């Protein structure tokens, strides 16, 4: 899986550089997020701007990351969802679980408030 990351104002941003987040690659994202929280990071943002398709495995990886955040007293938020991906979050009602922001900048700012 092609992931990139950067740290901005104490927020680790993971950019998913794939068109699909599915059974073939979701475990890598799950592991990357888990490692960040285990390493003591508290604020993680997953930018899904390039993701055009997500299946139950991709959703599961994000839910796992959310649970990891809670167990480490941290926060995991999402940004830049394309319409098809946003529809999956709404269909599964996960938009009620995750804080989802239209842009990375807005999400980073929200961590600071």
CSV table of C-alpha atoms in Angstrom, one decimal:
chain,number,residue,atom,x,y,z
A,1,UNK,CA,0.0,0.0,0.0
A,2,UNK,CA,1.2,3.5,-0.8
A,3,UNK,CA,1.0,5.6,2.3
A,4,UNK,CA,2.6,9.0,3.0
A,5,UNK,CA,2.7,10.8,6.3
A,6,UNK,CA,3.7,14.2,7.8
A,7,UNK,CA,3.3,15.8,11.1
A,8,UNK,CA,1.6,19.2,11.4
A,9,UNK,CA,1.0,20.9,14.8
A,10,UNK,CA,1.3,17.6,16.7
A,11,UNK,CA,-1.1,15.9,14.3
A,12,UNK,CA,0.2,12.9,12.3
A,13,UNK,CA,-1.5,13.0,8.9
A,14,UNK,CA,-1.5,9.7,6.9
A,15,UNK,CA,-2.3,10.1,3.2
A,16,UNK,CA,-3.7,7.0,1.6
A,17,UNK,CA,-2.3,7.1,-1.9
A,18,UNK,CA,-4.5,4.4,-3.4
A,19,UNK,CA,-7.7,4.5,-5.4
A,20,UNK,CA,-9.0,1.5,-3.4
A,21,UNK,CA,-9.0,0.7,0.3
A,22,UNK,CA,-10.0,-2.9,0.5
A,23,UNK,CA,-9.1,-6.4,1.6
A,24,UNK,CA,-5.9,-6.3,-0.5
A,25,UNK,CA,-4.3,-3.4,1.3
A,26,UNK,CA,-6.3,-2.4,4.4
A,27,UNK,CA,-4.2,-4.4,6.9
A,28,UNK,CA,-1.2,-2.1,6.1
A,29,UNK,CA,-3.2,1.0,7.0
A,30,UNK,CA,-4.5,-0.7,10.1
A,31,UNK,CA,-0.9,-1.6,11.2
A,32,UNK,CA,0.4,1.9,10.4
A,33,UNK,CA,-2.3,3.6,12.6
A,34,UNK,CA,-1.9,1.0,15.4
A,35,UNK,CA,1.9,1.6,15.5
A,36,UNK,CA,1.4,5.4,15.7
A,37,UNK,CA,-0.8,5.1,18.8
A,38,UNK,CA,1.5,2.5,20.3
A,39,UNK,CA,4.4,4.9,19.8
A,40,UNK,CA,2.6,7.5,21.9
A,41,UNK,CA,1.1,9.7,19.1
A,42,UNK,CA,-2.2,11.1,20.3
A,43,UNK,CA,-3.7,12.8,17.2
A,44,UNK,CA,-3.9,11.0,13.9
A,45,UNK,CA,-5.7,12.2,10.8
A,46,UNK,CA,-6.3,9.8,7.8
A,47,UNK,CA,-6.6,11.8,4.5
A,48,UNK,CA,-8.7,9.7,2.0
A,49,UNK,CA,-8.6,12.2,-0.8
A,50,UNK,CA,-7.2,9.7,-3.4
A,51,UNK,CA,-9.5,6.8,-2.3
A,52,UNK,CA,-12.4,6.3,-4.7
A,53,UNK,CA,-13.6,2.9,-3.3
A,54,UNK,CA,-13.7,1.4,0.2
A,55,UNK,CA,-15.1,-2.0,1.2
A,56,UNK,CA,-15.9,-3.6,4.5
A,57,UNK,CA,-12.2,-4.4,5.1
A,58,UNK,CA,-11.2,-0.8,4.6
A,59,UNK,CA,-14.0,0.4,6.9
A,60,UNK,CA,-12.8,-2.3,9.4
A,61,UNK,CA,-9.3,-1.0,9.3
A,62,UNK,CA,-10.5,2.5,10.1
A,63,UNK,CA,-12.8,1.3,12.9
A,64,UNK,CA,-9.8,-0.6,14.4
A,65,UNK,CA,-7.8,2.6,14.3
A,66,UNK,CA,-10.6,4.4,16.0
A,67,UNK,CA,-10.7,1.8,18.8
A,68,UNK,CA,-6.9,2.0,19.1
A,69,UNK,CA,-7.2,5.8,19.5
A,70,UNK,CA,-9.7,5.4,22.3
A,71,UNK,CA,-7.6,2.8,24.1
A,72,UNK,CA,-4.6,5.1,24.0
A,73,UNK,CA,-6.5,8.2,24.9
A,74,UNK,CA,-6.0,9.6,21.4
A,75,UNK,CA,-8.0,10.9,18.5
A,76,UNK,CA,-8.5,9.6,15.0
A,77,UNK,CA,-10.2,11.8,12.4
A,78,UNK,CA,-10.8,11.5,8.7
A,79,UNK,CA,-10.7,14.1,5.9
A,80,UNK,CA,-11.2,14.6,2.2
A,81,UNK,CA,-13.7,11.8,1.5
A,82,UNK,CA,-14.8,11.5,-2.1
A,83,UNK,CA,-18.5,11.2,-2.6
A,84,UNK,CA,-18.5,7.4,-3.1
A,85,UNK,CA,-16.5,6.8,0.0
A,86,UNK,CA,-18.7,9.3,2.0
A,87,UNK,CA,-21.8,7.4,0.8
A,88,UNK,CA,-20.4,4.1,2.3
A,89,UNK,CA,-19.8,5.9,5.6
A,90,UNK,CA,-23.4,7.1,5.6
A,91,UNK,CA,-24.8,3.8,4.5
A,92,UNK,CA,-23.0,2.0,7.4
A,93,UNK,CA,-23.8,5.0,9.7
A,94,UNK,CA,-20.1,5.3,10.5
A,95,UNK,CA,-20.3,9.0,9.8
A,96,UNK,CA,-21.9,9.2,13.3
A,97,UNK,CA,-18.8,7.5,14.8
A,98,UNK,CA,-15.9,9.4,13.0
A,99,UNK,CA,-15.3,13.1,12.9
A,100,UNK,CA,-15.1,13.7,9.2
A,101,UNK,CA,-13.8,17.0,7.7
A,102,UNK,CA,-13.9,18.3,4.1
A,103,UNK,CA,-10.2,19.2,4.1
A,104,UNK,CA,-7.0,18.3,5.8
A,105,UNK,CA,-6.5,21.9,6.9
A,106,UNK,CA,-9.9,22.0,8.6
A,107,UNK,CA,-9.3,18.7,10.4
A,108,UNK,CA,-5.8,19.8,11.7
A,109,UNK,CA,-7.3,23.1,12.9
A,110,UNK,CA,-10.0,21.1,14.8
A,111,UNK,CA,-7.4,19.1,16.6
A,112,UNK,CA,-6.0,22.4,18.0
A,113,UNK,CA,-9.3,23.7,19.4
